[in-house]
PDB file of C-alpha atoms in Angstrom:
ATOM      1  CA  ASP A  16      31.917  -2.965  -4.510  1.00 66.00           C
ATOM      2  CA  THR A  17      34.669  -0.837  -6.080  1.00 69.00           C
ATOM      3  CA  GLU A  18      35.428   1.220  -3.009  1.00 92.00           C
ATOM      4  CA  VAL A  19      38.580   1.732  -1.015  1.00 97.00           C
ATOM      5  CA  THR A  20      37.854   3.056   2.453  1.00 97.00           C
ATOM      6  CA  GLN A  21      40.248   4.917   4.712  1.00 98.00           C
ATOM      7  CA  THR A  22      39.993   5.835   8.368  1.00 97.00           C
ATOM      8  CA  PRO A  23      40.185   8.275   9.931  1.00 97.00           C
ATOM      9  CA  LYS A  24      39.298  11.071   7.515  1.00 96.00           C
ATOM     10  CA  HIS A  25      41.228  13.601   9.579  1.00 97.00           C
ATOM     11  CA  LEU A  26      43.954  13.119  12.182  1.00 97.00           C
ATOM     12  CA  VAL A  27      45.820  15.617  14.326  1.00 97.00           C
ATOM     13  CA  MET A  28      48.763  14.260  16.271  1.00 95.00           C
ATOM     14  CA  GLY A  29      51.685  15.556  18.266  1.00 93.00           C
ATOM     15  CA  MET A  30      55.260  14.716  17.434  1.00 92.00           C
ATOM     16  CA  THR A  31      55.475  12.219  20.315  1.00 91.00           C
ATOM     17  CA  ASN A  32      52.252  10.391  19.517  1.00 91.00           C
ATOM     18  CA  LYS A  33      51.760   6.988  17.936  1.00 96.00           C
ATOM     19  CA  LYS A  34      48.819   6.614  15.576  1.00 96.00           C
ATOM     20  CA  SER A  35      47.718   4.367  12.733  1.00 97.00           C
ATOM     21  CA  LEU A  36      45.975   4.936   9.429  1.00 98.00           C
ATOM     22  CA  LYS A  37      43.751   2.173   8.083  1.00 98.00           C
ATOM     23  CA  CYS A  38      42.770   1.198   4.572  1.00 98.00           C
ATOM     24  CA  GLU A  39      40.359  -1.505   3.448  1.00 98.00           C
ATOM     25  CA  GLN A  40      39.210  -2.937   0.128  1.00 97.00           C
ATOM     26  CA  HIS A  41      36.928  -5.849  -0.696  1.00 94.00           C
ATOM     27  CA  MET A  42      37.554  -6.137  -4.409  1.00 95.00           C
ATOM     28  CA  GLY A  43      39.905  -9.100  -4.096  1.00 94.00           C
ATOM     29  CA  HIS A  44      42.826  -6.932  -5.168  1.00 95.00           C
ATOM     30  CA  ARG A  45      46.267  -8.339  -4.483  1.00 94.00           C
ATOM     31  CA  ALA A  46      48.289  -5.127  -4.680  1.00 93.00           C
ATOM     32  CA  MET A  47      47.921  -2.225  -2.254  1.00 95.00           C
ATOM     33  CA  TYR A  48      49.708   1.098  -2.053  1.00 95.00           C
ATOM     34  CA  TRP A  49      50.367   4.079   0.203  1.00 97.00           C
ATOM     35  CA  TYR A  50      50.909   7.529  -1.286  1.00 96.00           C
ATOM     36  CA  LYS A  51      51.644  10.872   0.327  1.00 97.00           C
ATOM     37  CA  GLN A  52      50.351  14.106  -1.192  1.00 96.00           C
ATOM     38  CA  LYS A  53      51.320  17.594  -0.085  1.00 95.00           C
ATOM     39  CA  ALA A  54      49.141  20.555  -0.963  1.00 92.00           C
ATOM     40  CA  LYS A  55      49.191  21.445  -4.669  1.00 90.00           C
ATOM     41  CA  LYS A  56      51.670  18.653  -5.394  1.00 92.00           C
ATOM     42  CA  PRO A  57      51.179  15.283  -7.117  1.00 92.00           C
ATOM     43  CA  PRO A  58      50.866  12.081  -5.081  1.00 93.00           C
ATOM     44  CA  GLU A  59      54.179  10.409  -4.219  1.00 93.00           C
ATOM     45  CA  LEU A  60      54.437   6.656  -3.844  1.00 92.00           C
ATOM     46  CA  MET A  61      55.566   5.442  -0.415  1.00 95.00           C
ATOM     47  CA  PHE A  62      54.993   1.677  -0.272  1.00 95.00           C
ATOM     48  CA  VAL A  63      53.686  -1.163  -2.429  1.00 93.00           C
ATOM     49  CA  TYR A  64      52.370  -4.450  -1.088  1.00 94.00           C
ATOM     50  CA  SER A  65      51.898  -7.389  -3.394  1.00 92.00           C
ATOM     51  CA  TYR A  66      50.184 -10.535  -2.143  1.00 94.00           C
ATOM     52  CA  GLU A  67      50.505  -9.187   1.410  1.00 95.00           C
ATOM     53  CA  LYS A  68      54.262  -8.769   1.168  1.00 95.00           C
ATOM     54  CA  LEU A  69      56.115  -5.472   1.014  1.00 94.00           C
ATOM     55  CA  SER A  70      57.573  -5.204  -2.462  1.00 91.00           C
ATOM     56  CA  ILE A  71      58.516  -1.540  -2.732  1.00 87.00           C
ATOM     57  CA  ASN A  72      59.660   0.953  -0.090  1.00 89.00           C
ATOM     58  CA  GLU A  73      60.470   4.281  -1.701  1.00 88.00           C
ATOM     59  CA  SER A  74      63.142   5.140   0.893  1.00 89.00           C
ATOM     60  CA  VAL A  75      60.504   6.236   3.374  1.00 94.00           C
ATOM     61  CA  PRO A  76      61.753   7.222   6.867  1.00 95.00           C
ATOM     62  CA  SER A  77      61.303   4.551   9.531  1.00 95.00           C
ATOM     63  CA  ARG A  78      58.836   6.719  11.450  1.00 96.00           C
ATOM     64  CA  PHE A  79      56.347   5.409   8.863  1.00 97.00           C
ATOM     65  CA  SER A  80      55.754   1.674   9.252  1.00 97.00           C
ATOM     66  CA  PRO A  81      53.386  -0.157   6.904  1.00 97.00           C
ATOM     67  CA  GLU A  82      51.593  -3.368   7.684  1.00 97.00           C
ATOM     68  CA  CYS A  83      49.370  -5.669   5.662  1.00 97.00           C
ATOM     69  CA  PRO A  84      47.528  -7.979   8.097  1.00 95.00           C
ATOM     70  CA  ASN A  85      45.548  -9.656   5.306  1.00 93.00           C
ATOM     71  CA  SER A  86      44.670  -9.203   1.671  1.00 90.00           C
ATOM     72  CA  SER A  87      41.914  -6.683   2.428  1.00 96.00           C
ATOM     73  CA  LEU A  88      43.631  -4.469   4.965  1.00 97.00           C
ATOM     74  CA  LEU A  89      46.561  -2.090   4.880  1.00 98.00           C
ATOM     75  CA  ASN A  90      47.780  -0.066   7.834  1.00 98.00           C
ATOM     76  CA  LEU A  91      50.290   2.741   8.150  1.00 98.00           C
ATOM     77  CA  HIS A  92      51.710   3.115  11.642  1.00 98.00           C
ATOM     78  CA  LEU A  93      53.006   6.566  12.542  1.00 97.00           C
ATOM     79  CA  HIS A  94      55.480   7.396  15.281  1.00 95.00           C
ATOM     80  CA  ALA A  95      57.527  10.481  16.121  1.00 94.00           C
ATOM     81  CA  LEU A  96      56.399  12.370  13.055  1.00 95.00           C
ATOM     82  CA  GLN A  97      57.565  15.835  12.118  1.00 96.00           C
ATOM     83  CA  PRO A  98      55.390  18.820  11.139  1.00 96.00           C
ATOM     84  CA  GLU A  99      56.602  18.440   7.542  1.00 96.00           C
ATOM     85  CA  ASP A 100      54.893  15.029   7.461  1.00 97.00           C
ATOM     86  CA  SER A 101      51.540  16.802   7.446  1.00 97.00           C
ATOM     87  CA  ALA A 102      49.846  15.797   4.212  1.00 97.00           C
ATOM     88  CA  LEU A 103      47.016  13.821   2.629  1.00 97.00           C
ATOM     89  CA  TYR A 104      47.782  10.095   2.853  1.00 98.00           C
ATOM     90  CA  LEU A 105      46.170   8.079   0.098  1.00 97.00           C
ATOM     91  CA  CYS A 106      45.670   4.349  -0.068  1.00 97.00           C
ATOM     92  CA  ALA A 107      45.081   2.537  -3.358  1.00 96.00           C
ATOM     93  CA  SER A 108      44.592  -1.009  -4.573  1.00 95.00           C
ATOM     94  CA  SER A 109      44.770  -2.806  -7.899  1.00 93.00           C
ATOM     95  CA  GLN A 110      43.966  -6.285  -9.166  1.00 93.00           C
ATOM     96  CA  ASP A 111      47.652  -7.081  -9.375  1.00 89.00           C
ATOM     97  CA  ARG A 112      50.908  -5.352 -10.126  1.00 83.00           C
ATOM     98  CA  GLY A 113      51.463  -4.285 -13.704  1.00 79.00           C
ATOM     99  CA  ARG A 114      49.326  -1.893 -15.697  1.00 79.00           C
ATOM    100  CA  TYR A 115      46.094  -2.494 -13.792  1.00 85.00           C
ATOM    101  CA  GLU A 116      43.901   0.423 -12.816  1.00 90.00           C
ATOM    102  CA  GLN A 117      44.493   1.657  -9.286  1.00 92.00           C
ATOM    103  CA  TYR A 118      41.492   2.466  -7.112  1.00 95.00           C
ATOM    104  CA  PHE A 119      42.185   5.227  -4.614  1.00 96.00           C
ATOM    105  CA  GLY A 120      40.550   5.898  -1.281  1.00 97.00           C
ATOM    106  CA  PRO A 121      39.506   9.402  -0.185  1.00 95.00           C
ATOM    107  CA  GLY A 122      42.620   9.828   1.929  1.00 97.00           C
ATOM    108  CA  THR A 123      43.430  10.747   5.512  1.00 97.00           C
ATOM    109  CA  ARG A 124      44.281  14.397   6.126  1.00 97.00           C
ATOM    110  CA  LEU A 125      47.123  14.306   8.681  1.00 97.00           C
ATOM    111  CA  THR A 126      48.286  17.301  10.662  1.00 97.00           C
ATOM    112  CA  VAL A 127      51.353  16.988  12.883  1.00 96.00           C
ATOM    113  CA  THR A 128      51.644  19.649  15.574  1.00 94.00           C
TER     114      THR A 128
ATOM    115  CA  LEU B  23      61.240  11.884 -11.130  1.00 58.00           C
ATOM    116  CA  ALA B  24      58.237  12.289 -13.452  1.00 62.00           C
ATOM    117  CA  LYS B  25      58.583  10.711 -16.853  1.00 79.00           C
ATOM    118  CA  THR B  26      55.908  12.776 -18.565  1.00 89.00           C
ATOM    119  CA  THR B  27      55.464  16.441 -19.451  1.00 89.00           C
ATOM    120  CA  GLN B  28      52.114  18.215 -19.657  1.00 93.00           C
ATOM    121  CA  PRO B  29      50.832  21.801 -19.428  1.00 95.00           C
ATOM    122  CA  ILE B  30      50.466  23.159 -15.917  1.00 95.00           C
ATOM    123  CA  SER B  31      47.003  24.570 -16.534  1.00 97.00           C
ATOM    124  CA  MET B  32      44.248  25.014 -19.117  1.00 97.00           C
ATOM    125  CA  ASP B  33      41.066  27.047 -19.231  1.00 97.00           C
ATOM    126  CA  SER B  34      37.846  26.138 -20.977  1.00 97.00           C
ATOM    127  CA  TYR B  35      34.154  26.952 -21.058  1.00 97.00           C
ATOM    128  CA  GLU B  36      31.216  24.673 -20.509  1.00 97.00           C
ATOM    129  CA  GLY B  37      30.185  22.702 -23.565  1.00 97.00           C
ATOM    130  CA  GLN B  38      33.579  22.887 -25.261  1.00 97.00           C
ATOM    131  CA  GLU B  39      35.787  19.959 -26.183  1.00 97.00           C
ATOM    132  CA  VAL B  40      39.070  19.968 -24.287  1.00 98.00           C
ATOM    133  CA  ASN B  41      42.256  18.280 -25.440  1.00 98.00           C
ATOM    134  CA  ILE B  42      45.156  17.840 -23.017  1.00 97.00           C
ATOM    135  CA  THR B  43      48.423  16.674 -24.516  1.00 96.00           C
ATOM    136  CA  CYS B  44      51.213  14.871 -22.720  1.00 95.00           C
ATOM    137  CA  SER B  45      54.791  14.123 -23.841  1.00 94.00           C
ATOM    138  CA  HIS B  46      56.237  10.629 -23.403  1.00 92.00           C
ATOM    139  CA  ASN B  47      59.757  11.105 -24.713  1.00 89.00           C
ATOM    140  CA  ASN B  48      61.228   7.986 -23.101  1.00 86.00           C
ATOM    141  CA  ILE B  49      58.290   5.632 -22.833  1.00 88.00           C
ATOM    142  CA  ALA B  50      59.232   1.976 -22.449  1.00 87.00           C
ATOM    143  CA  THR B  51      58.037  -0.549 -25.017  1.00 89.00           C
ATOM    144  CA  ASN B  52      55.919  -2.400 -22.480  1.00 86.00           C
ATOM    145  CA  ASP B  53      54.380   0.664 -20.827  1.00 88.00           C
ATOM    146  CA  TYR B  54      50.804   1.765 -21.339  1.00 91.00           C
ATOM    147  CA  ILE B  55      49.623   5.374 -21.178  1.00 92.00           C
ATOM    148  CA  THR B  56      47.103   6.046 -18.450  1.00 93.00           C
ATOM    149  CA  TRP B  57      45.218   9.148 -17.401  1.00 95.00           C
ATOM    150  CA  TYR B  58      43.870   9.913 -13.935  1.00 96.00           C
ATOM    151  CA  GLN B  59      41.618  12.725 -12.701  1.00 97.00           C
ATOM    152  CA  GLN B  60      41.817  14.240  -9.226  1.00 97.00           C
ATOM    153  CA  PHE B  61      39.421  16.594  -7.465  1.00 95.00           C
ATOM    154  CA  PRO B  62      40.622  18.603  -4.435  1.00 90.00           C
ATOM    155  CA  SER B  63      40.992  16.541  -1.250  1.00 86.00           C
ATOM    156  CA  GLN B  64      40.076  13.302  -3.041  1.00 91.00           C
ATOM    157  CA  GLY B  65      42.083  10.393  -4.371  1.00 94.00           C
ATOM    158  CA  PRO B  66      42.857  10.222  -8.095  1.00 95.00           C
ATOM    159  CA  ARG B  67      40.371   8.383 -10.298  1.00 96.00           C
ATOM    160  CA  PHE B  68      41.252   6.320 -13.371  1.00 95.00           C
ATOM    161  CA  ILE B  69      39.913   7.801 -16.601  1.00 97.00           C
ATOM    162  CA  ILE B  70      41.328   5.859 -19.522  1.00 96.00           C
ATOM    163  CA  GLN B  71      44.260   3.767 -20.687  1.00 94.00           C
ATOM    164  CA  GLY B  72      45.732   2.865 -24.045  1.00 95.00           C
ATOM    165  CA  TYR B  73      48.783   1.509 -25.827  1.00 94.00           C
ATOM    166  CA  LYS B  74      48.486   3.063 -29.264  1.00 91.00           C
ATOM    167  CA  THR B  75      45.901   4.459 -31.724  1.00 88.00           C
ATOM    168  CA  LYS B  76      42.600   5.507 -30.216  1.00 96.00           C
ATOM    169  CA  VAL B  77      40.640   4.370 -27.202  1.00 96.00           C
ATOM    170  CA  THR B  78      37.215   5.669 -26.242  1.00 97.00           C
ATOM    171  CA  ASN B  79      35.058   5.092 -23.200  1.00 96.00           C
ATOM    172  CA  GLU B  80      31.985   6.768 -21.773  1.00 95.00           C
ATOM    173  CA  VAL B  81      33.867   9.778 -20.433  1.00 94.00           C
ATOM    174  CA  ALA B  82      36.870  10.422 -22.681  1.00 97.00           C
ATOM    175  CA  SER B  83      38.942   9.496 -25.701  1.00 98.00           C
ATOM    176  CA  LEU B  84      42.652   8.870 -25.780  1.00 98.00           C
ATOM    177  CA  PHE B  85      44.720   9.399 -28.912  1.00 97.00           C
ATOM    178  CA  ILE B  86      48.208   7.911 -29.144  1.00 97.00           C
ATOM    179  CA  PRO B  87      50.268   8.310 -32.336  1.00 96.00           C
ATOM    180  CA  ALA B  88      52.277   5.469 -33.820  1.00 95.00           C
ATOM    181  CA  ASP B  89      55.571   6.657 -32.289  1.00 95.00           C
ATOM    182  CA  ARG B  90      53.924   6.820 -28.828  1.00 94.00           C
ATOM    183  CA  LYS B  91      55.923   9.929 -27.927  1.00 94.00           C
ATOM    184  CA  SER B  92      52.773  11.805 -26.965  1.00 95.00           C
ATOM    185  CA  SER B  93      49.177  11.252 -25.963  1.00 96.00           C
ATOM    186  CA  THR B  94      46.082  13.433 -26.052  1.00 97.00           C
ATOM    187  CA  LEU B  95      43.188  13.134 -23.649  1.00 98.00           C
ATOM    188  CA  SER B  96      39.984  14.458 -25.191  1.00 98.00           C
ATOM    189  CA  LEU B  97      37.044  15.433 -23.005  1.00 98.00           C
ATOM    190  CA  PRO B  98      33.892  16.119 -25.024  1.00 95.00           C
ATOM    191  CA  ARG B  99      31.568  18.930 -23.946  1.00 94.00           C
ATOM    192  CA  VAL B 100      33.075  19.672 -20.547  1.00 97.00           C
ATOM    193  CA  SER B 101      31.000  20.875 -17.627  1.00 97.00           C
ATOM    194  CA  LEU B 102      31.882  22.748 -14.453  1.00 97.00           C
ATOM    195  CA  SER B 103      32.251  19.405 -12.662  1.00 96.00           C
ATOM    196  CA  ASP B 104      35.169  18.510 -14.930  1.00 97.00           C
ATOM    197  CA  THR B 105      37.308  21.129 -13.188  1.00 97.00           C
ATOM    198  CA  ALA B 106      40.110  19.008 -11.753  1.00 97.00           C
ATOM    199  CA  VAL B 107      43.762  18.066 -12.120  1.00 97.00           C
ATOM    200  CA  TYR B 108      44.471  15.561 -14.896  1.00 98.00           C
ATOM    201  CA  TYR B 109      47.576  13.370 -14.748  1.00 96.00           C
ATOM    202  CA  CYS B 110      49.119  11.365 -17.571  1.00 93.00           C
ATOM    203  CA  LEU B 111      51.311   8.446 -16.562  1.00 90.00           C
ATOM    204  CA  GLU B 112      53.253   5.591 -18.092  1.00 89.00           C
ATOM    205  CA  THR B 113      52.180   2.374 -16.452  1.00 84.00           C
ATOM    206  CA  GLY B 114      53.112  -1.238 -16.617  1.00 77.00           C
ATOM    207  CA  GLY B 115      56.073  -3.413 -15.956  1.00 65.00           C
ATOM    208  CA  ALA B 116      56.385  -5.578 -12.916  1.00 59.00           C
ATOM    209  CA  THR B 117      56.039  -2.874 -10.313  1.00 58.00           C
ATOM    210  CA  ASN B 118      52.990  -0.864 -11.359  1.00 62.00           C
ATOM    211  CA  LYS B 119      54.606   2.163  -9.779  1.00 70.00           C
ATOM    212  CA  LEU B 120      52.582   5.253 -10.539  1.00 79.00           C
ATOM    213  CA  ILE B 121      54.907   8.223 -10.945  1.00 81.00           C
ATOM    214  CA  PHE B 122      52.764  11.326 -11.054  1.00 85.00           C
ATOM    215  CA  GLY B 123      54.015  14.431 -12.819  1.00 82.00           C
ATOM    216  CA  THR B 124      52.789  17.927 -12.169  1.00 86.00           C
ATOM    217  CA  GLY B 125      49.406  17.299 -13.796  1.00 94.00           C
ATOM    218  CA  THR B 126      47.241  19.760 -15.725  1.00 97.00           C
ATOM    219  CA  LEU B 127      44.776  21.865 -13.782  1.00 97.00           C
ATOM    220  CA  LEU B 128      41.719  22.219 -15.993  1.00 98.00           C
ATOM    221  CA  ALA B 129      39.455  25.103 -15.034  1.00 98.00           C
ATOM    222  CA  VAL B 130      36.021  25.060 -16.675  1.00 97.00           C
ATOM    223  CA  GLN B 131      34.089  28.301 -16.557  1.00 96.00           C
ATOM    224  CA  PRO B 132      30.393  28.917 -17.214  1.00 95.00           C
TER     225      PRO B 132
END
């Protein structure tokens, strides 16, 4: 199984809502990532988890809160988002940190109203 | 800030070989060169990776000269389904941070 799954596929939320994005992989990968991608732009790294611990936070605003409950799951908790946070949120995993291939999920299309 | 430079777009026709070149002017000694493909509204997909000389797999070839200041992704006999954005990246080190540049939008026409 070389699949990374993400739920939901689409999410519309108001600026006062709290929601969560979920990501799951069963490849035994020990590194997991969140990226944000705006339309017609390249993906931008947000967070890196390594062995279930946050290792990189790319100066992401605190309204985005990542969580790694176990080695297979990665969540991104959203609170008080702004319309400019609307984007495709991509999750990825790799065997470990370093030069290993990253496997990306299909993404969650988020719209903040 | 992206570390690589590549053309914004390229056009091709079905059945042709396509070569996309990327500049790696400041590549670190320990970094590998990796290419990803992305279709609209999907996550990027790994294509190929190399350190130097030539690497070939079932979908592409990667040419890296001895000075490693550039790389060329070669797609043999492209089809319409190869229309996508192609990203070259420098990968490795302890962080495995993927820093995506602008990518090259390849448009394959019939």
